[in-house]
């Protein structure tokens, strides 16, 4: 789990500069996040789930959200979905997603979310006072086509190389389609929209939230808590250990 804003993107420099200045202003008055007790008001979390637009990751995300509801996880939930088909073209995506799943349209994602979580459209005040899971959704373009960004992997011939925990070299099987590029760019897309559509007063109201970036294949087995003594503040996120490469 990664706490705090993770902004690692391939975008124009002026876009990054403008977004960064707004994020810094937003975060400057944020108090350090310190685990005092599980009920402490400082433990306010906004969970961000990043996924593609396939039927496979749709059911994964819905299962994750239901698991959060089962353990009475408080906080906000936003589902960032990247790479949907245009409306009316869902037949074109049959079997073309990961694990032979279907690539979907935005309306198919929203219909499923509304069916599973009908309370998600409650007003802002009711949402903030409730521990019911009321997920919001944010759609972004598909950022997985690396030919757009140039660089050493753009032609798909050069493979990414990783070193696993045994010290052995492993080569990725991704060509110039790199789906993991959706996570940082999708998050930046959401940040841009959030900062451009929210008043400065709302920035201050939300400044005491910690952003928790999670994947759709996660499950809540208990309410999320920071380990004792963990501090999260501007420029100092926290994260779970992850051995890349297995």
PDB file of C-alpha atoms in Angstrom:
ATOM      1  CA  UNK A   1       0.000   0.000   0.000  1.00  0.00           C
ATOM      2  CA  UNK A   2       1.343   3.436  -0.882  1.00  0.00           C
ATOM      3  CA  UNK A   3       0.263   6.446   1.131  1.00  0.00           C
ATOM      4  CA  UNK A   4       0.458   9.970  -0.279  1.00  0.00           C
ATOM      5  CA  UNK A   5       0.379  11.328  -3.812  1.00  0.00           C
ATOM      6  CA  UNK A   6       2.353   9.209  -6.265  1.00  0.00           C
ATOM      7  CA  UNK A   7       2.967  11.348  -9.339  1.00  0.00           C
ATOM      8  CA  UNK A   8       5.313   9.604 -11.781  1.00  0.00           C
ATOM      9  CA  UNK A   9       4.152  10.517 -15.239  1.00  0.00           C
ATOM     10  CA  UNK A  10       4.930  11.005 -18.915  1.00  0.00           C
ATOM     11  CA  UNK A  11       3.353  14.381 -19.549  1.00  0.00           C
ATOM     12  CA  UNK A  12       4.341  17.812 -20.805  1.00  0.00           C
ATOM     13  CA  UNK A  13       6.650  19.609 -18.357  1.00  0.00           C
ATOM     14  CA  UNK A  14       4.326  22.592 -17.881  1.00  0.00           C
ATOM     15  CA  UNK A  15       1.451  20.227 -16.972  1.00  0.00           C
ATOM     16  CA  UNK A  16       3.598  18.551 -14.335  1.00  0.00           C
ATOM     17  CA  UNK A  17       4.757  21.914 -12.971  1.00  0.00           C
ATOM     18  CA  UNK A  18       1.207  23.267 -12.697  1.00  0.00           C
ATOM     19  CA  UNK A  19      -0.094  20.096 -11.064  1.00  0.00           C
ATOM     20  CA  UNK A  20       2.855  19.978  -8.662  1.00  0.00           C
ATOM     21  CA  UNK A  21       2.357  23.583  -7.481  1.00  0.00           C
ATOM     22  CA  UNK A  22      -1.318  22.894  -6.733  1.00  0.00           C
ATOM     23  CA  UNK A  23      -0.577  19.648  -4.928  1.00  0.00           C
ATOM     24  CA  UNK A  24       2.088  21.334  -2.774  1.00  0.00           C
ATOM     25  CA  UNK A  25      -0.345  24.136  -1.851  1.00  0.00           C
ATOM     26  CA  UNK A  26      -2.977  21.520  -1.036  1.00  0.00           C
ATOM     27  CA  UNK A  27      -0.615  19.530   1.173  1.00  0.00           C
ATOM     28  CA  UNK A  28       1.281  22.319   2.960  1.00  0.00           C
ATOM     29  CA  UNK A  29      -1.189  22.646   5.813  1.00  0.00           C
ATOM     30  CA  UNK A  30      -1.738  18.908   6.187  1.00  0.00           C
ATOM     31  CA  UNK A  31      -0.931  17.559   9.628  1.00  0.00           C
ATOM     32  CA  UNK A  32       1.455  14.587   9.872  1.00  0.00           C
ATOM     33  CA  UNK A  33      -0.457  11.307   9.853  1.00  0.00           C
ATOM     34  CA  UNK A  34       0.453   9.464  13.066  1.00  0.00           C
ATOM     35  CA  UNK A  35      -1.219   6.302  14.298  1.00  0.00           C
ATOM     36  CA  UNK A  36      -2.461   7.127  17.817  1.00  0.00           C
ATOM     37  CA  UNK A  37      -5.461   4.825  17.966  1.00  0.00           C
ATOM     38  CA  UNK A  38      -7.724   3.092  15.467  1.00  0.00           C
ATOM     39  CA  UNK A  39     -10.454   5.664  16.210  1.00  0.00           C
ATOM     40  CA  UNK A  40      -8.241   8.777  15.954  1.00  0.00           C
ATOM     41  CA  UNK A  41      -9.723  11.461  13.711  1.00  0.00           C
ATOM     42  CA  UNK A  42      -6.303  11.842  12.106  1.00  0.00           C
ATOM     43  CA  UNK A  43      -6.703   8.431  10.468  1.00  0.00           C
ATOM     44  CA  UNK A  44      -8.753   9.704   7.506  1.00  0.00           C
ATOM     45  CA  UNK A  45      -8.146   7.731   4.344  1.00  0.00           C
ATOM     46  CA  UNK A  46      -9.107   8.151   0.696  1.00  0.00           C
ATOM     47  CA  UNK A  47      -8.629   4.820  -1.089  1.00  0.00           C
ATOM     48  CA  UNK A  48      -7.767   5.011  -4.787  1.00  0.00           C
ATOM     49  CA  UNK A  49      -8.213   1.873  -6.892  1.00  0.00           C
ATOM     50  CA  UNK A  50      -6.588   1.913 -10.331  1.00  0.00           C
ATOM     51  CA  UNK A  51      -7.711  -0.599 -12.959  1.00  0.00           C
ATOM     52  CA  UNK A  52      -8.192  -1.165 -16.648  1.00  0.00           C
ATOM     53  CA  UNK A  53     -11.679  -1.315 -18.190  1.00  0.00           C
ATOM     54  CA  UNK A  54     -12.078  -5.087 -18.473  1.00  0.00           C
ATOM     55  CA  UNK A  55     -14.772  -7.359 -17.079  1.00  0.00           C
ATOM     56  CA  UNK A  56     -11.957  -9.145 -15.227  1.00  0.00           C
ATOM     57  CA  UNK A  57     -10.861  -6.128 -13.225  1.00  0.00           C
ATOM     58  CA  UNK A  58     -14.472  -5.013 -12.841  1.00  0.00           C
ATOM     59  CA  UNK A  59     -15.337  -8.064 -10.735  1.00  0.00           C
ATOM     60  CA  UNK A  60     -12.021  -7.774  -8.885  1.00  0.00           C
ATOM     61  CA  UNK A  61     -12.765  -4.173  -7.909  1.00  0.00           C
ATOM     62  CA  UNK A  62     -16.358  -4.889  -6.915  1.00  0.00           C
ATOM     63  CA  UNK A  63     -15.126  -7.754  -4.720  1.00  0.00           C
ATOM     64  CA  UNK A  64     -12.553  -5.436  -3.117  1.00  0.00           C
ATOM     65  CA  UNK A  65     -15.237  -2.834  -2.373  1.00  0.00           C
ATOM     66  CA  UNK A  66     -17.578  -5.416  -0.874  1.00  0.00           C
ATOM     67  CA  UNK A  67     -14.733  -6.661   1.341  1.00  0.00           C
ATOM     68  CA  UNK A  68     -14.228  -3.075   2.579  1.00  0.00           C
ATOM     69  CA  UNK A  69     -17.931  -2.881   3.362  1.00  0.00           C
ATOM     70  CA  UNK A  70     -17.817  -6.207   5.202  1.00  0.00           C
ATOM     71  CA  UNK A  71     -15.112  -5.000   7.626  1.00  0.00           C
ATOM     72  CA  UNK A  72     -16.801  -1.556   8.031  1.00  0.00           C
ATOM     73  CA  UNK A  73     -13.878   0.310   6.500  1.00  0.00           C
ATOM     74  CA  UNK A  74     -14.424   4.058   6.824  1.00  0.00           C
ATOM     75  CA  UNK A  75     -13.064   6.560   4.314  1.00  0.00           C
ATOM     76  CA  UNK A  76     -13.613   7.605   0.730  1.00  0.00           C
ATOM     77  CA  UNK A  77     -13.213   5.334  -2.282  1.00  0.00           C
ATOM     78  CA  UNK A  78     -12.431   6.425  -5.842  1.00  0.00           C
ATOM     79  CA  UNK A  79     -12.124   3.940  -8.697  1.00  0.00           C
ATOM     80  CA  UNK A  80      -9.888   5.146 -11.550  1.00  0.00           C
ATOM     81  CA  UNK A  81     -10.690   3.219 -14.752  1.00  0.00           C
ATOM     82  CA  UNK A  82      -8.421   3.543 -17.807  1.00  0.00           C
ATOM     83  CA  UNK A  83      -8.876   2.526 -21.424  1.00  0.00           C
ATOM     84  CA  UNK A  84     -12.627   1.966 -21.882  1.00  0.00           C
ATOM     85  CA  UNK A  85     -14.180   1.548 -25.318  1.00  0.00           C
ATOM     86  CA  UNK A  86     -16.469   4.248 -26.663  1.00  0.00           C
ATOM     87  CA  UNK A  87     -20.172   3.765 -25.985  1.00  0.00           C
ATOM     88  CA  UNK A  88     -21.891   1.407 -28.380  1.00  0.00           C
ATOM     89  CA  UNK A  89     -18.733  -0.488 -29.299  1.00  0.00           C
ATOM     90  CA  UNK A  90     -18.656  -3.057 -26.489  1.00  0.00           C
ATOM     91  CA  UNK A  91     -19.011  -5.914 -28.982  1.00  0.00           C
ATOM     92  CA  UNK A  92     -15.559  -4.976 -30.325  1.00  0.00           C
ATOM     93  CA  UNK A  93     -14.021  -5.773 -26.951  1.00  0.00           C
ATOM     94  CA  UNK A  94     -15.313  -9.314 -26.562  1.00  0.00           C
ATOM     95  CA  UNK A  95     -12.483 -11.540 -25.314  1.00  0.00           C
ATOM     96  CA  UNK A  96      -9.797  -8.894 -25.935  1.00  0.00           C
ATOM     97  CA  UNK A  97      -8.968  -8.104 -22.310  1.00  0.00           C
ATOM     98  CA  UNK A  98      -6.627  -9.885 -19.925  1.00  0.00           C
ATOM     99  CA  UNK A  99      -7.429 -13.563 -19.301  1.00  0.00           C
ATOM    100  CA  UNK A 100      -9.730 -13.388 -22.359  1.00  0.00           C
ATOM    101  CA  UNK A 101     -12.087 -11.029 -20.526  1.00  0.00           C
ATOM    102  CA  UNK A 102     -14.100  -8.317 -22.276  1.00  0.00           C
ATOM    103  CA  UNK A 103     -13.058  -4.688 -22.678  1.00  0.00           C
ATOM    104  CA  UNK A 104     -16.031  -2.613 -21.523  1.00  0.00           C
ATOM    105  CA  UNK A 105     -17.594   0.820 -22.000  1.00  0.00           C
ATOM    106  CA  UNK A 106     -17.966   3.408 -19.210  1.00  0.00           C
ATOM    107  CA  UNK A 107     -21.713   2.793 -18.913  1.00  0.00           C
ATOM    108  CA  UNK A 108     -21.176  -0.932 -18.268  1.00  0.00           C
ATOM    109  CA  UNK A 109     -18.762  -0.092 -15.448  1.00  0.00           C
ATOM    110  CA  UNK A 110     -21.126   2.492 -13.940  1.00  0.00           C
ATOM    111  CA  UNK A 111     -24.178   0.235 -14.199  1.00  0.00           C
ATOM    112  CA  UNK A 112     -22.408  -2.485 -12.226  1.00  0.00           C
ATOM    113  CA  UNK A 113     -21.202  -0.022  -9.580  1.00  0.00           C
ATOM    114  CA  UNK A 114     -24.688   1.486  -9.174  1.00  0.00           C
ATOM    115  CA  UNK A 115     -26.212  -1.981  -8.871  1.00  0.00           C
ATOM    116  CA  UNK A 116     -23.784  -3.071  -6.162  1.00  0.00           C
ATOM    117  CA  UNK A 117     -23.585   0.242  -4.288  1.00  0.00           C
ATOM    118  CA  UNK A 118     -26.840   2.188  -4.795  1.00  0.00           C
ATOM    119  CA  UNK A 119     -26.014   4.478  -1.851  1.00  0.00           C
ATOM    120  CA  UNK A 120     -22.924   5.874  -3.600  1.00  0.00           C
ATOM    121  CA  UNK A 121     -24.872   8.874  -4.928  1.00  0.00           C
ATOM    122  CA  UNK A 122     -25.641  10.310  -1.488  1.00  0.00           C
ATOM    123  CA  UNK A 123     -24.766  13.966  -1.067  1.00  0.00           C
ATOM    124  CA  UNK A 124     -21.330  15.053   0.122  1.00  0.00           C
ATOM    125  CA  UNK A 125     -22.374  15.801   3.706  1.00  0.00           C
ATOM    126  CA  UNK A 126     -24.064  12.429   4.170  1.00  0.00           C
ATOM    127  CA  UNK A 127     -21.110  10.682   2.577  1.00  0.00           C
ATOM    128  CA  UNK A 128     -18.582  12.212   4.951  1.00  0.00           C
ATOM    129  CA  UNK A 129     -20.613  11.226   8.027  1.00  0.00           C
ATOM    130  CA  UNK A 130     -21.128   7.611   6.973  1.00  0.00           C
ATOM    131  CA  UNK A 131     -18.899   4.533   7.041  1.00  0.00           C
ATOM    132  CA  UNK A 132     -20.843   2.954   4.208  1.00  0.00           C
ATOM    133  CA  UNK A 133     -18.791   2.319   1.099  1.00  0.00           C
ATOM    134  CA  UNK A 134     -19.876   4.922  -1.462  1.00  0.00           C
ATOM    135  CA  UNK A 135     -17.344   4.627  -4.300  1.00  0.00           C
ATOM    136  CA  UNK A 136     -16.905   7.340  -6.890  1.00  0.00           C
ATOM    137  CA  UNK A 137     -15.555   6.654 -10.354  1.00  0.00           C
ATOM    138  CA  UNK A 138     -13.158   8.491 -12.654  1.00  0.00           C
ATOM    139  CA  UNK A 139     -12.483   7.511 -16.282  1.00  0.00           C
ATOM    140  CA  UNK A 140      -9.205   8.225 -18.062  1.00  0.00           C
ATOM    141  CA  UNK A 141      -7.752   7.534 -21.518  1.00  0.00           C
ATOM    142  CA  UNK A 142      -5.592   4.474 -22.152  1.00  0.00           C
ATOM    143  CA  UNK A 143      -1.950   5.305 -21.422  1.00  0.00           C
ATOM    144  CA  UNK A 144      -0.539   1.862 -22.217  1.00  0.00           C
ATOM    145  CA  UNK A 145       0.672   2.621 -25.760  1.00  0.00           C
ATOM    146  CA  UNK A 146       4.351   3.377 -25.216  1.00  0.00           C
ATOM    147  CA  UNK A 147       4.878   4.480 -28.837  1.00  0.00           C
ATOM    148  CA  UNK A 148       3.281   7.785 -27.798  1.00  0.00           C
ATOM    149  CA  UNK A 149       6.055   8.553 -25.302  1.00  0.00           C
ATOM    150  CA  UNK A 150       9.171   7.546 -27.224  1.00  0.00           C
ATOM    151  CA  UNK A 151      12.163   6.276 -25.318  1.00  0.00           C
ATOM    152  CA  UNK A 152      13.948   2.904 -25.393  1.00  0.00           C
ATOM    153  CA  UNK A 153      10.792   0.759 -25.167  1.00  0.00           C
ATOM    154  CA  UNK A 154       8.676   2.566 -27.754  1.00  0.00           C
ATOM    155  CA  UNK A 155       9.224   0.094 -30.608  1.00  0.00           C
ATOM    156  CA  UNK A 156       8.477  -2.941 -28.405  1.00  0.00           C
ATOM    157  CA  UNK A 157      11.754  -4.671 -29.268  1.00  0.00           C
ATOM    158  CA  UNK A 158      13.703  -3.890 -26.102  1.00  0.00           C
ATOM    159  CA  UNK A 159      12.392  -5.793 -23.086  1.00  0.00           C
ATOM    160  CA  UNK A 160      12.384  -4.516 -19.529  1.00  0.00           C
ATOM    161  CA  UNK A 161      14.821  -6.313 -17.241  1.00  0.00           C
ATOM    162  CA  UNK A 162      14.197  -6.966 -13.539  1.00  0.00           C
ATOM    163  CA  UNK A 163      16.342  -8.555 -10.839  1.00  0.00           C
ATOM    164  CA  UNK A 164      14.387 -10.879  -8.550  1.00  0.00           C
ATOM    165  CA  UNK A 165      15.081 -11.555  -4.885  1.00  0.00           C
ATOM    166  CA  UNK A 166      17.398 -14.407  -5.797  1.00  0.00           C
ATOM    167  CA  UNK A 167      19.493 -11.971  -7.799  1.00  0.00           C
ATOM    168  CA  UNK A 168      18.506 -13.514 -11.115  1.00  0.00           C
ATOM    169  CA  UNK A 169      17.699 -11.476 -14.185  1.00  0.00           C
ATOM    170  CA  UNK A 170      14.146 -11.651 -15.520  1.00  0.00           C
ATOM    171  CA  UNK A 171      12.908 -10.133 -18.751  1.00  0.00           C
ATOM    172  CA  UNK A 172       9.411  -8.748 -19.047  1.00  0.00           C
ATOM    173  CA  UNK A 173       7.183  -9.991 -21.845  1.00  0.00           C
ATOM    174  CA  UNK A 174       5.611  -6.599 -22.517  1.00  0.00           C
ATOM    175  CA  UNK A 175       6.208  -4.997 -25.881  1.00  0.00           C
ATOM    176  CA  UNK A 176       5.190  -1.425 -26.605  1.00  0.00           C
ATOM    177  CA  UNK A 177       1.876  -1.998 -24.779  1.00  0.00           C
ATOM    178  CA  UNK A 178       2.636  -1.478 -21.092  1.00  0.00           C
ATOM    179  CA  UNK A 179      -0.612  -1.521 -19.102  1.00  0.00           C
ATOM    180  CA  UNK A 180       1.105  -0.517 -15.854  1.00  0.00           C
ATOM    181  CA  UNK A 181       1.648   2.943 -17.320  1.00  0.00           C
ATOM    182  CA  UNK A 182      -2.058   3.552 -16.642  1.00  0.00           C
ATOM    183  CA  UNK A 183      -1.571   3.724 -12.873  1.00  0.00           C
ATOM    184  CA  UNK A 184       0.665   6.839 -12.547  1.00  0.00           C
ATOM    185  CA  UNK A 185      -0.916   8.621 -15.512  1.00  0.00           C
ATOM    186  CA  UNK A 186      -4.455   7.751 -14.462  1.00  0.00           C
ATOM    187  CA  UNK A 187      -3.725   9.053 -10.976  1.00  0.00           C
ATOM    188  CA  UNK A 188      -2.349  12.314 -12.378  1.00  0.00           C
ATOM    189  CA  UNK A 189      -5.445  12.660 -14.586  1.00  0.00           C
ATOM    190  CA  UNK A 190      -7.644  12.341 -11.475  1.00  0.00           C
ATOM    191  CA  UNK A 191      -5.509  14.834  -9.523  1.00  0.00           C
ATOM    192  CA  UNK A 192      -5.800  17.395 -12.342  1.00  0.00           C
ATOM    193  CA  UNK A 193      -9.580  17.071 -12.419  1.00  0.00           C
ATOM    194  CA  UNK A 194      -9.893  17.127  -8.635  1.00  0.00           C
ATOM    195  CA  UNK A 195      -7.769  20.254  -8.207  1.00  0.00           C
ATOM    196  CA  UNK A 196      -9.446  22.036 -11.109  1.00  0.00           C
ATOM    197  CA  UNK A 197     -12.981  21.295  -9.906  1.00  0.00           C
ATOM    198  CA  UNK A 198     -12.616  21.826  -6.160  1.00  0.00           C
ATOM    199  CA  UNK A 199     -12.584  25.161  -4.317  1.00  0.00           C
ATOM    200  CA  UNK A 200      -9.676  26.202  -2.123  1.00  0.00           C
ATOM    201  CA  UNK A 201     -11.891  25.772   0.949  1.00  0.00           C
ATOM    202  CA  UNK A 202     -12.505  22.163  -0.007  1.00  0.00           C
ATOM    203  CA  UNK A 203      -8.741  21.654  -0.367  1.00  0.00           C
ATOM    204  CA  UNK A 204      -8.347  22.572   3.288  1.00  0.00           C
ATOM    205  CA  UNK A 205     -11.259  20.329   4.314  1.00  0.00           C
ATOM    206  CA  UNK A 206      -9.654  17.390   2.495  1.00  0.00           C
ATOM    207  CA  UNK A 207      -6.072  18.236   3.446  1.00  0.00           C
ATOM    208  CA  UNK A 208      -6.175  15.883   6.413  1.00  0.00           C
ATOM    209  CA  UNK A 209      -6.810  12.870   4.193  1.00  0.00           C
ATOM    210  CA  UNK A 210      -4.124  10.360   3.314  1.00  0.00           C
ATOM    211  CA  UNK A 211      -4.346   8.907  -0.180  1.00  0.00           C
ATOM    212  CA  UNK A 212      -4.026   5.095  -0.182  1.00  0.00           C
ATOM    213  CA  UNK A 213      -3.258   3.694  -3.641  1.00  0.00           C
ATOM    214  CA  UNK A 214      -4.334   0.055  -3.938  1.00  0.00           C
ATOM    215  CA  UNK A 215      -4.776  -2.542  -6.686  1.00  0.00           C
ATOM    216  CA  UNK A 216      -8.065  -4.195  -7.685  1.00  0.00           C
ATOM    217  CA  UNK A 217      -6.894  -7.662  -6.605  1.00  0.00           C
ATOM    218  CA  UNK A 218      -6.605  -6.580  -2.948  1.00  0.00           C
ATOM    219  CA  UNK A 219      -9.097  -7.627  -0.248  1.00  0.00           C
ATOM    220  CA  UNK A 220      -9.849  -6.049   3.126  1.00  0.00           C
ATOM    221  CA  UNK A 221      -9.601  -8.697   5.856  1.00  0.00           C
ATOM    222  CA  UNK A 222      -9.754  -6.034   8.597  1.00  0.00           C
ATOM    223  CA  UNK A 223     -10.071  -2.228   8.720  1.00  0.00           C
ATOM    224  CA  UNK A 224      -6.968  -0.531   7.343  1.00  0.00           C
ATOM    225  CA  UNK A 225      -4.651   0.920   9.983  1.00  0.00           C
ATOM    226  CA  UNK A 226      -1.197   2.437   9.959  1.00  0.00           C
ATOM    227  CA  UNK A 227       1.388   0.479  11.934  1.00  0.00           C
ATOM    228  CA  UNK A 228       2.135   1.921  15.343  1.00  0.00           C
ATOM    229  CA  UNK A 229       4.401   4.974  15.058  1.00  0.00           C
ATOM    230  CA  UNK A 230       4.128   5.284  11.251  1.00  0.00           C
ATOM    231  CA  UNK A 231       4.149   8.890  10.076  1.00  0.00           C
ATOM    232  CA  UNK A 232       2.783  10.045   6.703  1.00  0.00           C
ATOM    233  CA  UNK A 233       3.308  13.656   5.718  1.00  0.00           C
ATOM    234  CA  UNK A 234       4.135  15.821   2.724  1.00  0.00           C
ATOM    235  CA  UNK A 235       6.952  14.270   0.716  1.00  0.00           C
ATOM    236  CA  UNK A 236       7.192  11.239   3.015  1.00  0.00           C
ATOM    237  CA  UNK A 237       4.765   8.496   1.970  1.00  0.00           C
ATOM    238  CA  UNK A 238       4.735   5.008   3.445  1.00  0.00           C
ATOM    239  CA  UNK A 239       4.465   1.722   1.601  1.00  0.00           C
ATOM    240  CA  UNK A 240       4.351  -2.025   2.057  1.00  0.00           C
ATOM    241  CA  UNK A 241       7.471  -3.978   1.161  1.00  0.00           C
ATOM    242  CA  UNK A 242       7.261  -5.529  -2.288  1.00  0.00           C
ATOM    243  CA  UNK A 243       9.783  -7.889  -3.805  1.00  0.00           C
ATOM    244  CA  UNK A 244       9.573  -7.086  -7.515  1.00  0.00           C
ATOM    245  CA  UNK A 245      10.123 -10.209  -9.564  1.00  0.00           C
ATOM    246  CA  UNK A 246       9.036 -12.695  -6.887  1.00  0.00           C
TER     247      UNK A 246
END
